[in-house]
PDB file of N, CA and C in Angstrom:
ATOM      1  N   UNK A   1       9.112   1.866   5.702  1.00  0.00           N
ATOM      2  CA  UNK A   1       8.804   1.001   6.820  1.00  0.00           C
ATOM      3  C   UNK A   1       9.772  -0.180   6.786  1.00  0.00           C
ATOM      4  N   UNK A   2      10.340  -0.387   8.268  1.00  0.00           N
ATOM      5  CA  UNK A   2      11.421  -1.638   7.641  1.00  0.00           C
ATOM      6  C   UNK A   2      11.236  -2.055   9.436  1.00  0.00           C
ATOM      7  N   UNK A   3      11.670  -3.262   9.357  1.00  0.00           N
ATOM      8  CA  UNK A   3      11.674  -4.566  10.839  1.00  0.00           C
ATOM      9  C   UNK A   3      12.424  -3.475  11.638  1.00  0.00           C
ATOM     10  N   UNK A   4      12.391  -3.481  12.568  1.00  0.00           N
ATOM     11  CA  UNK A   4      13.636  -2.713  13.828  1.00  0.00           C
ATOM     12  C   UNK A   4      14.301  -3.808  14.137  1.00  0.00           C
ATOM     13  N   UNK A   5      14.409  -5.266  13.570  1.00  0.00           N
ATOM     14  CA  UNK A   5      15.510  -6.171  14.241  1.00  0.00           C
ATOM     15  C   UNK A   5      16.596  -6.196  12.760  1.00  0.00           C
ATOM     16  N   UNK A   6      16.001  -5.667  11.520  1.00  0.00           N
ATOM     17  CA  UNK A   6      16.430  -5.296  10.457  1.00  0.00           C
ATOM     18  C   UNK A   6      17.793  -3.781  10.279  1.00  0.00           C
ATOM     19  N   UNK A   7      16.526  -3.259  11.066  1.00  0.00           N
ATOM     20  CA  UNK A   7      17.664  -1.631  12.324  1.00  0.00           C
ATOM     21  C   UNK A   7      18.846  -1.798  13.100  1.00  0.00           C
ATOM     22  N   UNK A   8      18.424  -2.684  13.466  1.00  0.00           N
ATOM     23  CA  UNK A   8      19.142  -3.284  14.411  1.00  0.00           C
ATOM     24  C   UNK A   8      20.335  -3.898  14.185  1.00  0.00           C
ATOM     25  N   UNK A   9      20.557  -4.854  12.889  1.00  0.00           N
ATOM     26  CA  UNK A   9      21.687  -5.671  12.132  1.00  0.00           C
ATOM     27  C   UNK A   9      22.303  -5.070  11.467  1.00  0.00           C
ATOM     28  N   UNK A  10      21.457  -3.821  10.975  1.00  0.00           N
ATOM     29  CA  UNK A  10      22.327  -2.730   9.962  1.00  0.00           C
ATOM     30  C   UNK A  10      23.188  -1.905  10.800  1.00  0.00           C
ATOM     31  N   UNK A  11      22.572  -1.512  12.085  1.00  0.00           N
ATOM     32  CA  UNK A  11      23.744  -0.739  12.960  1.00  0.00           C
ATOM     33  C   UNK A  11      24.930  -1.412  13.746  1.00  0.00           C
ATOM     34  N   UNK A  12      24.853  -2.729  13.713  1.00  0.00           N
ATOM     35  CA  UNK A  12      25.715  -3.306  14.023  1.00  0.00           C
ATOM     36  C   UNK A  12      26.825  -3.934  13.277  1.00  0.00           C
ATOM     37  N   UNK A  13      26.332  -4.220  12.202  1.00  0.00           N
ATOM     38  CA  UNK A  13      27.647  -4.271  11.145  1.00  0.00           C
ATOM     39  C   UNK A  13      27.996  -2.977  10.762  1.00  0.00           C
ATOM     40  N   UNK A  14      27.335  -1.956  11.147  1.00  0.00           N
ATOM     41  CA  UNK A  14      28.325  -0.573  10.573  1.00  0.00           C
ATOM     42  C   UNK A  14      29.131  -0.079  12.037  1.00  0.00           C
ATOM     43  N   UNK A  15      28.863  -0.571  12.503  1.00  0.00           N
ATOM     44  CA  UNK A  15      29.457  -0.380  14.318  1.00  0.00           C
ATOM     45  C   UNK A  15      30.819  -1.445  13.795  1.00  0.00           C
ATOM     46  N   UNK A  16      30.723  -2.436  13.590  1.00  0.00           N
ATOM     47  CA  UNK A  16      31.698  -3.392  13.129  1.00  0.00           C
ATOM     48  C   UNK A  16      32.490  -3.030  12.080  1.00  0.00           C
ATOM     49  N   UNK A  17      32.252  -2.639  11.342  1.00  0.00           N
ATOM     50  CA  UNK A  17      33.291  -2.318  10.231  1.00  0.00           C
ATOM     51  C   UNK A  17      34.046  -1.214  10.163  1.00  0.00           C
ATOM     52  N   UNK A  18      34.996  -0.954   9.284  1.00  0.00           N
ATOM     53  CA  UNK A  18      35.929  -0.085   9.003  1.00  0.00           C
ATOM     54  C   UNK A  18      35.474   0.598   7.898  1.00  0.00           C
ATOM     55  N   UNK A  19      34.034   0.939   8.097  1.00  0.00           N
ATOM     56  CA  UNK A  19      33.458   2.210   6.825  1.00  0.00           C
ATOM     57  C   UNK A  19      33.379   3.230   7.972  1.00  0.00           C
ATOM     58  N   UNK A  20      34.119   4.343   7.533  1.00  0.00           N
ATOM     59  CA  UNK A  20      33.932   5.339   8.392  1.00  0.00           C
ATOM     60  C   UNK A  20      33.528   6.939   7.480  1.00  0.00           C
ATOM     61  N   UNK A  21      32.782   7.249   8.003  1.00  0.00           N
ATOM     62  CA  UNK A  21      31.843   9.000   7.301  1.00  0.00           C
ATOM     63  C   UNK A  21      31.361   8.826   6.173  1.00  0.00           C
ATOM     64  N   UNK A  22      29.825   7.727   6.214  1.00  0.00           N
ATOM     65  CA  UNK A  22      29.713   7.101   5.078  1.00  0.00           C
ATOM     66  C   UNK A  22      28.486   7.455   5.572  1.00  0.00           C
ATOM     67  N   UNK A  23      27.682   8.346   4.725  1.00  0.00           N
ATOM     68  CA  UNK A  23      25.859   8.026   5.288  1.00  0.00           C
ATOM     69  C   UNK A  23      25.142   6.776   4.653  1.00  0.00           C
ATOM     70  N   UNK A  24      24.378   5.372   5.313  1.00  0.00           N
ATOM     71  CA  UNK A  24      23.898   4.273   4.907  1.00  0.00           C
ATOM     72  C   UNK A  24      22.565   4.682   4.753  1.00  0.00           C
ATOM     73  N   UNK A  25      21.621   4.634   3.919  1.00  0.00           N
ATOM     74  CA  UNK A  25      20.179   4.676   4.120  1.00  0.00           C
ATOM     75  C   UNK A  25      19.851   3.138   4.542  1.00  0.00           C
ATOM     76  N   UNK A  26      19.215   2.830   5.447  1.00  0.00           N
ATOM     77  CA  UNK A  26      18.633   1.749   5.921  1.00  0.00           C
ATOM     78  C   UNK A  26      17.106   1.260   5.473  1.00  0.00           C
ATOM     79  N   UNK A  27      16.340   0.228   4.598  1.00  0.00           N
ATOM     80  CA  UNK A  27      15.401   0.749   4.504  1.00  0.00           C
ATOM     81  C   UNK A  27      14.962  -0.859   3.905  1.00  0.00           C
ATOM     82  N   UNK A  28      13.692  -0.985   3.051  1.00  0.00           N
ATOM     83  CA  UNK A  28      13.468  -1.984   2.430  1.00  0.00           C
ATOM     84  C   UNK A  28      14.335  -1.875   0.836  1.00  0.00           C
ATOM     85  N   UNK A  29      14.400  -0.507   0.456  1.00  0.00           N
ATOM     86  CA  UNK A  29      14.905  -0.594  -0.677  1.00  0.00           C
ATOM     87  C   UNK A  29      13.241  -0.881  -1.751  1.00  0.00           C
ATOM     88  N   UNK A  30      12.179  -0.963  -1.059  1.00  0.00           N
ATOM     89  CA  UNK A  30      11.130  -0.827  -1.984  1.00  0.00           C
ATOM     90  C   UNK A  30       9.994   0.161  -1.549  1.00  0.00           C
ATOM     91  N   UNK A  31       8.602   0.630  -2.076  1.00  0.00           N
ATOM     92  CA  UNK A  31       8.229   1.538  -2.072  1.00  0.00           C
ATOM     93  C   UNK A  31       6.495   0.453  -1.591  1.00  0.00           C
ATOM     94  N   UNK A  32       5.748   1.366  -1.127  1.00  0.00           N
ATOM     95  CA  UNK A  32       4.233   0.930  -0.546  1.00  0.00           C
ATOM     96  C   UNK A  32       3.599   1.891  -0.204  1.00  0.00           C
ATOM     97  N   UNK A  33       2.734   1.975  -0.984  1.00  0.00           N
ATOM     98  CA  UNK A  33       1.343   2.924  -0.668  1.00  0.00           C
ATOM     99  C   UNK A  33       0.409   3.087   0.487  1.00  0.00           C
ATOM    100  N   UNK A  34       0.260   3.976   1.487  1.00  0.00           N
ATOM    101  CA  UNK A  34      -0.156   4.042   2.250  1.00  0.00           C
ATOM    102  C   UNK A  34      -1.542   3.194   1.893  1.00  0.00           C
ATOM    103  N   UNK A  35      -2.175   3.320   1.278  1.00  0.00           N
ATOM    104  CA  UNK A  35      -3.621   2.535   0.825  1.00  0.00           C
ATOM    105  C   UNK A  35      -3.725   1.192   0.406  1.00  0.00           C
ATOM    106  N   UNK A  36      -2.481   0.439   0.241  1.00  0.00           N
ATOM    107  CA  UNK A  36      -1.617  -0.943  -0.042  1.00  0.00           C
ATOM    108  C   UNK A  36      -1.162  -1.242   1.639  1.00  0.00           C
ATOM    109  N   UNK A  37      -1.015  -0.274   2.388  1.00  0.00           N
ATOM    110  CA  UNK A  37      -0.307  -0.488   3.714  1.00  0.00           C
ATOM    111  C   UNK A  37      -1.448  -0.808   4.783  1.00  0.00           C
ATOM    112  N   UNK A  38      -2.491  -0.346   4.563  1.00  0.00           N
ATOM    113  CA  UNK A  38      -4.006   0.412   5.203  1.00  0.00           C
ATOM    114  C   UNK A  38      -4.214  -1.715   5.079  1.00  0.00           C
ATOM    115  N   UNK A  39      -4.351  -2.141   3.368  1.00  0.00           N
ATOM    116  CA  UNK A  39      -5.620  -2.766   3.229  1.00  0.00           C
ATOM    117  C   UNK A  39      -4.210  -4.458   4.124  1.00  0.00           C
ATOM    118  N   UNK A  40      -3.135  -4.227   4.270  1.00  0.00           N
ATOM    119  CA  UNK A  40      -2.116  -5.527   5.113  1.00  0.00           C
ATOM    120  C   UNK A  40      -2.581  -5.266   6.233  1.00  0.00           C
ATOM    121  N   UNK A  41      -2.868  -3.928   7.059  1.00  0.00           N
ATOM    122  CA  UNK A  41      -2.956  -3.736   8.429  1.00  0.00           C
ATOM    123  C   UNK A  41      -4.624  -4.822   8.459  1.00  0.00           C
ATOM    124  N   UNK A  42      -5.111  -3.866   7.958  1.00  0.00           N
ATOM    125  CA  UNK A  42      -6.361  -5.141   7.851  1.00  0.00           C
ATOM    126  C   UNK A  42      -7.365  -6.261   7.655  1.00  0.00           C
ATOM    127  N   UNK A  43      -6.161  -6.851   6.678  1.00  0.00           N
ATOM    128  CA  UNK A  43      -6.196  -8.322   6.426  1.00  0.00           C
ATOM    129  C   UNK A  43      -5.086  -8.507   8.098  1.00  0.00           C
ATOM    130  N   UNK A  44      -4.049  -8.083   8.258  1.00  0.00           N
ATOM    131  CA  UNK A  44      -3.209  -8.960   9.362  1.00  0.00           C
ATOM    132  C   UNK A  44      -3.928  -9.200  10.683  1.00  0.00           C
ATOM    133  N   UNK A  45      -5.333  -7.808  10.910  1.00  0.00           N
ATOM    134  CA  UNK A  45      -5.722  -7.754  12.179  1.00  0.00           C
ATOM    135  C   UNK A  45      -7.159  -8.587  11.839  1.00  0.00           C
ATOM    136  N   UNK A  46      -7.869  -9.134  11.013  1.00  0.00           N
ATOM    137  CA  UNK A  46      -9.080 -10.102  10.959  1.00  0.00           C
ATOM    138  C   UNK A  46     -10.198  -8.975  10.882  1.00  0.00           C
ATOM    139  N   UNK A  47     -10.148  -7.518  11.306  1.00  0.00           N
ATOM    140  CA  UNK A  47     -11.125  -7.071  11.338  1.00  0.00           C
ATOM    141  C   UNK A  47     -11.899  -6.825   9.988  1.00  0.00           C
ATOM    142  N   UNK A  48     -12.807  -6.305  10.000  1.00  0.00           N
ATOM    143  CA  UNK A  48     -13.890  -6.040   8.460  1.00  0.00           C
ATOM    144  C   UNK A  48     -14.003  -5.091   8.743  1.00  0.00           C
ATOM    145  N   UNK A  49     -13.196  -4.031   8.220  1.00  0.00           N
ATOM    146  CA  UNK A  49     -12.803  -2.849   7.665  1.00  0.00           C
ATOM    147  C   UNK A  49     -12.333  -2.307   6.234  1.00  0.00           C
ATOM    148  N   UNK A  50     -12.856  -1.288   6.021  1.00  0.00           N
ATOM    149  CA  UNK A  50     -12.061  -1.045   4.457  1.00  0.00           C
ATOM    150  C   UNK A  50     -11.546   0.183   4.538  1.00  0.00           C
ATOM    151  N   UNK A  51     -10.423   0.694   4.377  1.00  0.00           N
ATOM    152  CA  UNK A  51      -9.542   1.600   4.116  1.00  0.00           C
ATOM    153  C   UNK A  51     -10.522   2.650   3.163  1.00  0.00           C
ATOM    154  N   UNK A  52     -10.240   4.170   3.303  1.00  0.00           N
ATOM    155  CA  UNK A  52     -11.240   4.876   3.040  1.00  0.00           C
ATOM    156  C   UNK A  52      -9.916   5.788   2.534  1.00  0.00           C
ATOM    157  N   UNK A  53     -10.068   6.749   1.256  1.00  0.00           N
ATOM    158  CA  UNK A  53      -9.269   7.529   0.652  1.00  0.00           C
ATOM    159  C   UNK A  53      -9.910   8.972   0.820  1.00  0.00           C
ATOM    160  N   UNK A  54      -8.732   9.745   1.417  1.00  0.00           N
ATOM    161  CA  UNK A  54      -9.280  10.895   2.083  1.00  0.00           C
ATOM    162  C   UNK A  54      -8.775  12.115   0.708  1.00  0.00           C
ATOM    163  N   UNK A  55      -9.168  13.073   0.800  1.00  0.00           N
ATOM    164  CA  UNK A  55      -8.296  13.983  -0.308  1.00  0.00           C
ATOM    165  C   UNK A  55      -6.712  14.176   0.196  1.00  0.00           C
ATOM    166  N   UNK A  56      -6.351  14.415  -0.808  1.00  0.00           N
ATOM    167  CA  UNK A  56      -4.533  15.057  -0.841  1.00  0.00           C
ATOM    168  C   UNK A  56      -4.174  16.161   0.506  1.00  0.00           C
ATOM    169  N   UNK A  57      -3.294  16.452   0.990  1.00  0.00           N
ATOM    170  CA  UNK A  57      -2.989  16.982   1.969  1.00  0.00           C
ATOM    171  C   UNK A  57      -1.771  17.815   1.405  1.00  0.00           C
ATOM    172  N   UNK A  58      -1.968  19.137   2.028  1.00  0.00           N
ATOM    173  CA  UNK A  58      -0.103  20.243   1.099  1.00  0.00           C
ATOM    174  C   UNK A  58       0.715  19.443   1.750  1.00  0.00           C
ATOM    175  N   UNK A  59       2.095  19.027   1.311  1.00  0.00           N
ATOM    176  CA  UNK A  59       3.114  18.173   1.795  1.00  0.00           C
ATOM    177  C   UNK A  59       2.930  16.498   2.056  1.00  0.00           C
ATOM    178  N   UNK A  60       2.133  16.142   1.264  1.00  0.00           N
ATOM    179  CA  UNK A  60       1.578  14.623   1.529  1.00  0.00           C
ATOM    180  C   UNK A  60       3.013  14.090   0.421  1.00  0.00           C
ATOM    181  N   UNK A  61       3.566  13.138   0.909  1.00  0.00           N
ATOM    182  CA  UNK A  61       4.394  12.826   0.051  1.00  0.00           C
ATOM    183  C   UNK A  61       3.962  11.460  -0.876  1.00  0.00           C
ATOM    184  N   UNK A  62       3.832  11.773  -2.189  1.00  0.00           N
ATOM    185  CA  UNK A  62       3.517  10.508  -2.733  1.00  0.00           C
ATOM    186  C   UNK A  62       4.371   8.917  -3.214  1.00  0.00           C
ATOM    187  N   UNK A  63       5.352   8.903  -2.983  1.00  0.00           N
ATOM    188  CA  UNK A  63       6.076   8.205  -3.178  1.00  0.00           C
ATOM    189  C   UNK A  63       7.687   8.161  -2.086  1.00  0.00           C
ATOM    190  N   UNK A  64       7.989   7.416  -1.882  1.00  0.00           N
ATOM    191  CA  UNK A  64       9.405   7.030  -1.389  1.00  0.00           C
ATOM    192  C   UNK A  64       9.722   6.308  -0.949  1.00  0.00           C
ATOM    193  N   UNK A  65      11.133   5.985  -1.179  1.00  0.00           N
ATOM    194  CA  UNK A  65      12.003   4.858  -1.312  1.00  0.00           C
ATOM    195  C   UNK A  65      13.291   4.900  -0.935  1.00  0.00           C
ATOM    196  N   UNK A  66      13.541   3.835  -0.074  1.00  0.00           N
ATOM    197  CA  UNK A  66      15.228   4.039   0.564  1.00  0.00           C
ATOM    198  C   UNK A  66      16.054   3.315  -0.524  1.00  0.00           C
ATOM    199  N   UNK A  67      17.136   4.262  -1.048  1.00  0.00           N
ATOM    200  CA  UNK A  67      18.061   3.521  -1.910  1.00  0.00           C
ATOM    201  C   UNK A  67      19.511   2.884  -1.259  1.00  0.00           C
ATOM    202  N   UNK A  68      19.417   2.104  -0.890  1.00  0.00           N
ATOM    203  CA  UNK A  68      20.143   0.954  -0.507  1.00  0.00           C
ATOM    204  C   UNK A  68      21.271   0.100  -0.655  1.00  0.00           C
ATOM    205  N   UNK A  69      21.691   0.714  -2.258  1.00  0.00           N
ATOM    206  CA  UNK A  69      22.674   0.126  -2.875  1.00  0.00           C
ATOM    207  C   UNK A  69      23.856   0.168  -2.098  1.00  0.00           C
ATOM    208  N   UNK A  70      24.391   1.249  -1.342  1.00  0.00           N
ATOM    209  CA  UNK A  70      25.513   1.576  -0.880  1.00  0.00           C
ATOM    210  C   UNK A  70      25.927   0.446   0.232  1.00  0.00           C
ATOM    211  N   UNK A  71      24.394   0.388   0.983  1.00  0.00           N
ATOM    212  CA  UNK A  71      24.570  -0.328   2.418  1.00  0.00           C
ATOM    213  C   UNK A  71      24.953  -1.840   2.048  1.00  0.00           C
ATOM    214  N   UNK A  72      24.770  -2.158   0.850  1.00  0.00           N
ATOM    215  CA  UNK A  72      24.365  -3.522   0.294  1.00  0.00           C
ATOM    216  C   UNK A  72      25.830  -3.416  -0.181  1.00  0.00           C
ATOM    217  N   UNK A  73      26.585  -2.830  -0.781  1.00  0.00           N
ATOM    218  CA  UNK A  73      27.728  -2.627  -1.223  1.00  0.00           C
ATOM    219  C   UNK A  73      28.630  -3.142  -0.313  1.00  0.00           C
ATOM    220  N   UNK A  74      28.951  -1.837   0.759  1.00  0.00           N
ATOM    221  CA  UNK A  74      29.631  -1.627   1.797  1.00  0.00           C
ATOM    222  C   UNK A  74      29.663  -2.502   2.724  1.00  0.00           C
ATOM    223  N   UNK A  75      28.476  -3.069   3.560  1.00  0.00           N
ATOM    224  CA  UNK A  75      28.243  -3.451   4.454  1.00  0.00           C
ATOM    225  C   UNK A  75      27.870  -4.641   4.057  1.00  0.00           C
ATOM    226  N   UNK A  76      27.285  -5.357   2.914  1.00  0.00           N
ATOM    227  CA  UNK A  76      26.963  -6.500   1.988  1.00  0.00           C
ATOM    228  C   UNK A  76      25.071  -6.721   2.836  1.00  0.00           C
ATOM    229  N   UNK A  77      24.800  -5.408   3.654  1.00  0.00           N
ATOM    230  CA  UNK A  77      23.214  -5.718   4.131  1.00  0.00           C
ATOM    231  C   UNK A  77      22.399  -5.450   3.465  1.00  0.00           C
ATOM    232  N   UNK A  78      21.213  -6.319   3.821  1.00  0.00           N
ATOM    233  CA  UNK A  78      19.980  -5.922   3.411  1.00  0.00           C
ATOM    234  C   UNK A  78      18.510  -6.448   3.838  1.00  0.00           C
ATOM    235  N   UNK A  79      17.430  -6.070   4.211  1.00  0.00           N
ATOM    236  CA  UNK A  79      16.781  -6.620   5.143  1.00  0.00           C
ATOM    237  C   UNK A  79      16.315  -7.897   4.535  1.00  0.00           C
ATOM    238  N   UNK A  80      15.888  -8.669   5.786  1.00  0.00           N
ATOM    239  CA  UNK A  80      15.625  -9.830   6.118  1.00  0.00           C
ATOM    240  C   UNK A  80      14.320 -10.188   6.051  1.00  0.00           C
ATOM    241  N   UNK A  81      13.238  -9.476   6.976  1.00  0.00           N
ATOM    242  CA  UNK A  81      11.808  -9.565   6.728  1.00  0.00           C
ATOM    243  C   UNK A  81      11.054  -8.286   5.773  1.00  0.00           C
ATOM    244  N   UNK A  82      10.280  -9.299   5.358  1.00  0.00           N
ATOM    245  CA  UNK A  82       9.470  -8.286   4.536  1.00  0.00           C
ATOM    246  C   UNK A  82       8.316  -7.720   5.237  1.00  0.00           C
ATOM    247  N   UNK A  83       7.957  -6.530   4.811  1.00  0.00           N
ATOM    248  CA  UNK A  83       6.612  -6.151   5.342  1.00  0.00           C
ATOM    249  C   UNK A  83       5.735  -6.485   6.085  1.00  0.00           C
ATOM    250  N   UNK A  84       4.916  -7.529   5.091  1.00  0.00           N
ATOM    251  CA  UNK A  84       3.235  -7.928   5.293  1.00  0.00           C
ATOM    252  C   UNK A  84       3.979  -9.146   6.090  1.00  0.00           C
ATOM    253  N   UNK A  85       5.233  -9.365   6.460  1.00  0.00           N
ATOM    254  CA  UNK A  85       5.589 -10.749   7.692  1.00  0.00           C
ATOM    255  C   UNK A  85       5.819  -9.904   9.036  1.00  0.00           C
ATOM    256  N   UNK A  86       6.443  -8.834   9.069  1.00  0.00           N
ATOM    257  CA  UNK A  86       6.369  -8.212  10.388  1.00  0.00           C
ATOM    258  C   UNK A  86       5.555  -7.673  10.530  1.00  0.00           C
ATOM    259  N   UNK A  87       4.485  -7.425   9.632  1.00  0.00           N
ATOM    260  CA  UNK A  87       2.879  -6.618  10.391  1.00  0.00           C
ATOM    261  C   UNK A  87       2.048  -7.394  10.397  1.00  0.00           C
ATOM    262  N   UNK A  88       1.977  -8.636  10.063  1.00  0.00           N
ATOM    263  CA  UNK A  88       1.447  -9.757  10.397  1.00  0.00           C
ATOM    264  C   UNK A  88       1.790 -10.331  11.682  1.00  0.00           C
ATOM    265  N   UNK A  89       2.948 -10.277  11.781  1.00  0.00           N
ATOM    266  CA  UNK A  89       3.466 -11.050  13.262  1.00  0.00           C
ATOM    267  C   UNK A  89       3.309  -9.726  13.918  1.00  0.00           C
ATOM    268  N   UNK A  90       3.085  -8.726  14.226  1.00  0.00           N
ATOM    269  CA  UNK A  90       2.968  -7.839  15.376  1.00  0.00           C
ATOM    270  C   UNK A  90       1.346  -8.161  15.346  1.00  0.00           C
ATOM    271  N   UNK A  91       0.837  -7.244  14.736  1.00  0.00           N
ATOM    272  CA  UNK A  91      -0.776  -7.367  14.270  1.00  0.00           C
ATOM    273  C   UNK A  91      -1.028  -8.455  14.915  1.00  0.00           C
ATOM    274  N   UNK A  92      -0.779  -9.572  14.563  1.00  0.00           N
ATOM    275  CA  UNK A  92      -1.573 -11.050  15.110  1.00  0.00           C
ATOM    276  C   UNK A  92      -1.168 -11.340  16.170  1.00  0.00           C
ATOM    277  N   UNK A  93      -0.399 -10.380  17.069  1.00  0.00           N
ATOM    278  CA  UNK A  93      -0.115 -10.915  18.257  1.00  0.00           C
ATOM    279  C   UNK A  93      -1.036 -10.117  19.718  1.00  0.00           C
ATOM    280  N   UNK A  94      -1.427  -9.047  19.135  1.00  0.00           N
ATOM    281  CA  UNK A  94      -2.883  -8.222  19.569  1.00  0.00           C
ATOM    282  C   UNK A  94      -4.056  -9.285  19.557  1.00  0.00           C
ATOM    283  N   UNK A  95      -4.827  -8.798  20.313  1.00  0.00           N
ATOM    284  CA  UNK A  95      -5.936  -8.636  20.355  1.00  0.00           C
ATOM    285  C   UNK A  95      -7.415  -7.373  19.999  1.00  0.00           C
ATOM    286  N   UNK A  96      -7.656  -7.962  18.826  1.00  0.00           N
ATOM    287  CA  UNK A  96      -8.600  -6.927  18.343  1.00  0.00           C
ATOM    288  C   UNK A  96      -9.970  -7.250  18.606  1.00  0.00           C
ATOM    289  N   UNK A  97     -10.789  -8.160  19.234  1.00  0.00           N
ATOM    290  CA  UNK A  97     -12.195  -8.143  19.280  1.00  0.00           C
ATOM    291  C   UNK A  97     -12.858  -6.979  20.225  1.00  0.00           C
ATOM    292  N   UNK A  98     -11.980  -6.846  20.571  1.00  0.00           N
ATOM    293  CA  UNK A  98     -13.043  -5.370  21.563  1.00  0.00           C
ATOM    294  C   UNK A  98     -13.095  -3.722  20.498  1.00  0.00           C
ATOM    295  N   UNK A  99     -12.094  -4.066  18.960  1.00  0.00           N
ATOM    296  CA  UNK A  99     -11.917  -2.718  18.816  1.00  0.00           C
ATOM    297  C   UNK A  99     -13.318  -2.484  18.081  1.00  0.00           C
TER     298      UNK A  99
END
């Protein structure tokens, strides 16, 4: 999960530069648990809810992570906002009392 204005700065300095046939992973460069992700969505939205753990699913992926080094190298990027600040600022810009 990463900002799209974060998307956004990374494709434009690679639009800008003279790296050419280079694949960049774009990303936070860190890792978050859907059940760590669940309990920000609902601290950011005020509601009183609790995140509920369902069983395993075939192909559920448990872990991943964008490795980043290259883009950070090459391009000297790396994102700007963190997480729980852009799902806070989207989240809090809703309205949730009717949900």
């Amino acid at each position: 999960f990463v900002y799209i204005e974060d998307v956004v700065n990374a494709n434009i300095l690679a639009m800008d530069s003279n790296v050419k046939h280079e694949l960049l992973n774009v990303g936070t460069g860190s890792s978050i648990s859907i059940k760590d992700l669940a309990y920000v969505i609902v601290e950011a939205s005020g509601l009183s809810l609790k995140p509920f753990h369902g069983p395993e699913l075939p192909g559920d992926i448990r872990t991943s992570q964008a490795d980043i080094m290259l883009i950070k190298k090459l391009l000297g990027w790396e994102p700007k906002t963190k997480l729980e600040d852009w799902l806070i600022e989207v989240i809090s810009s809703k309205n949730f009392k009717d949900v």
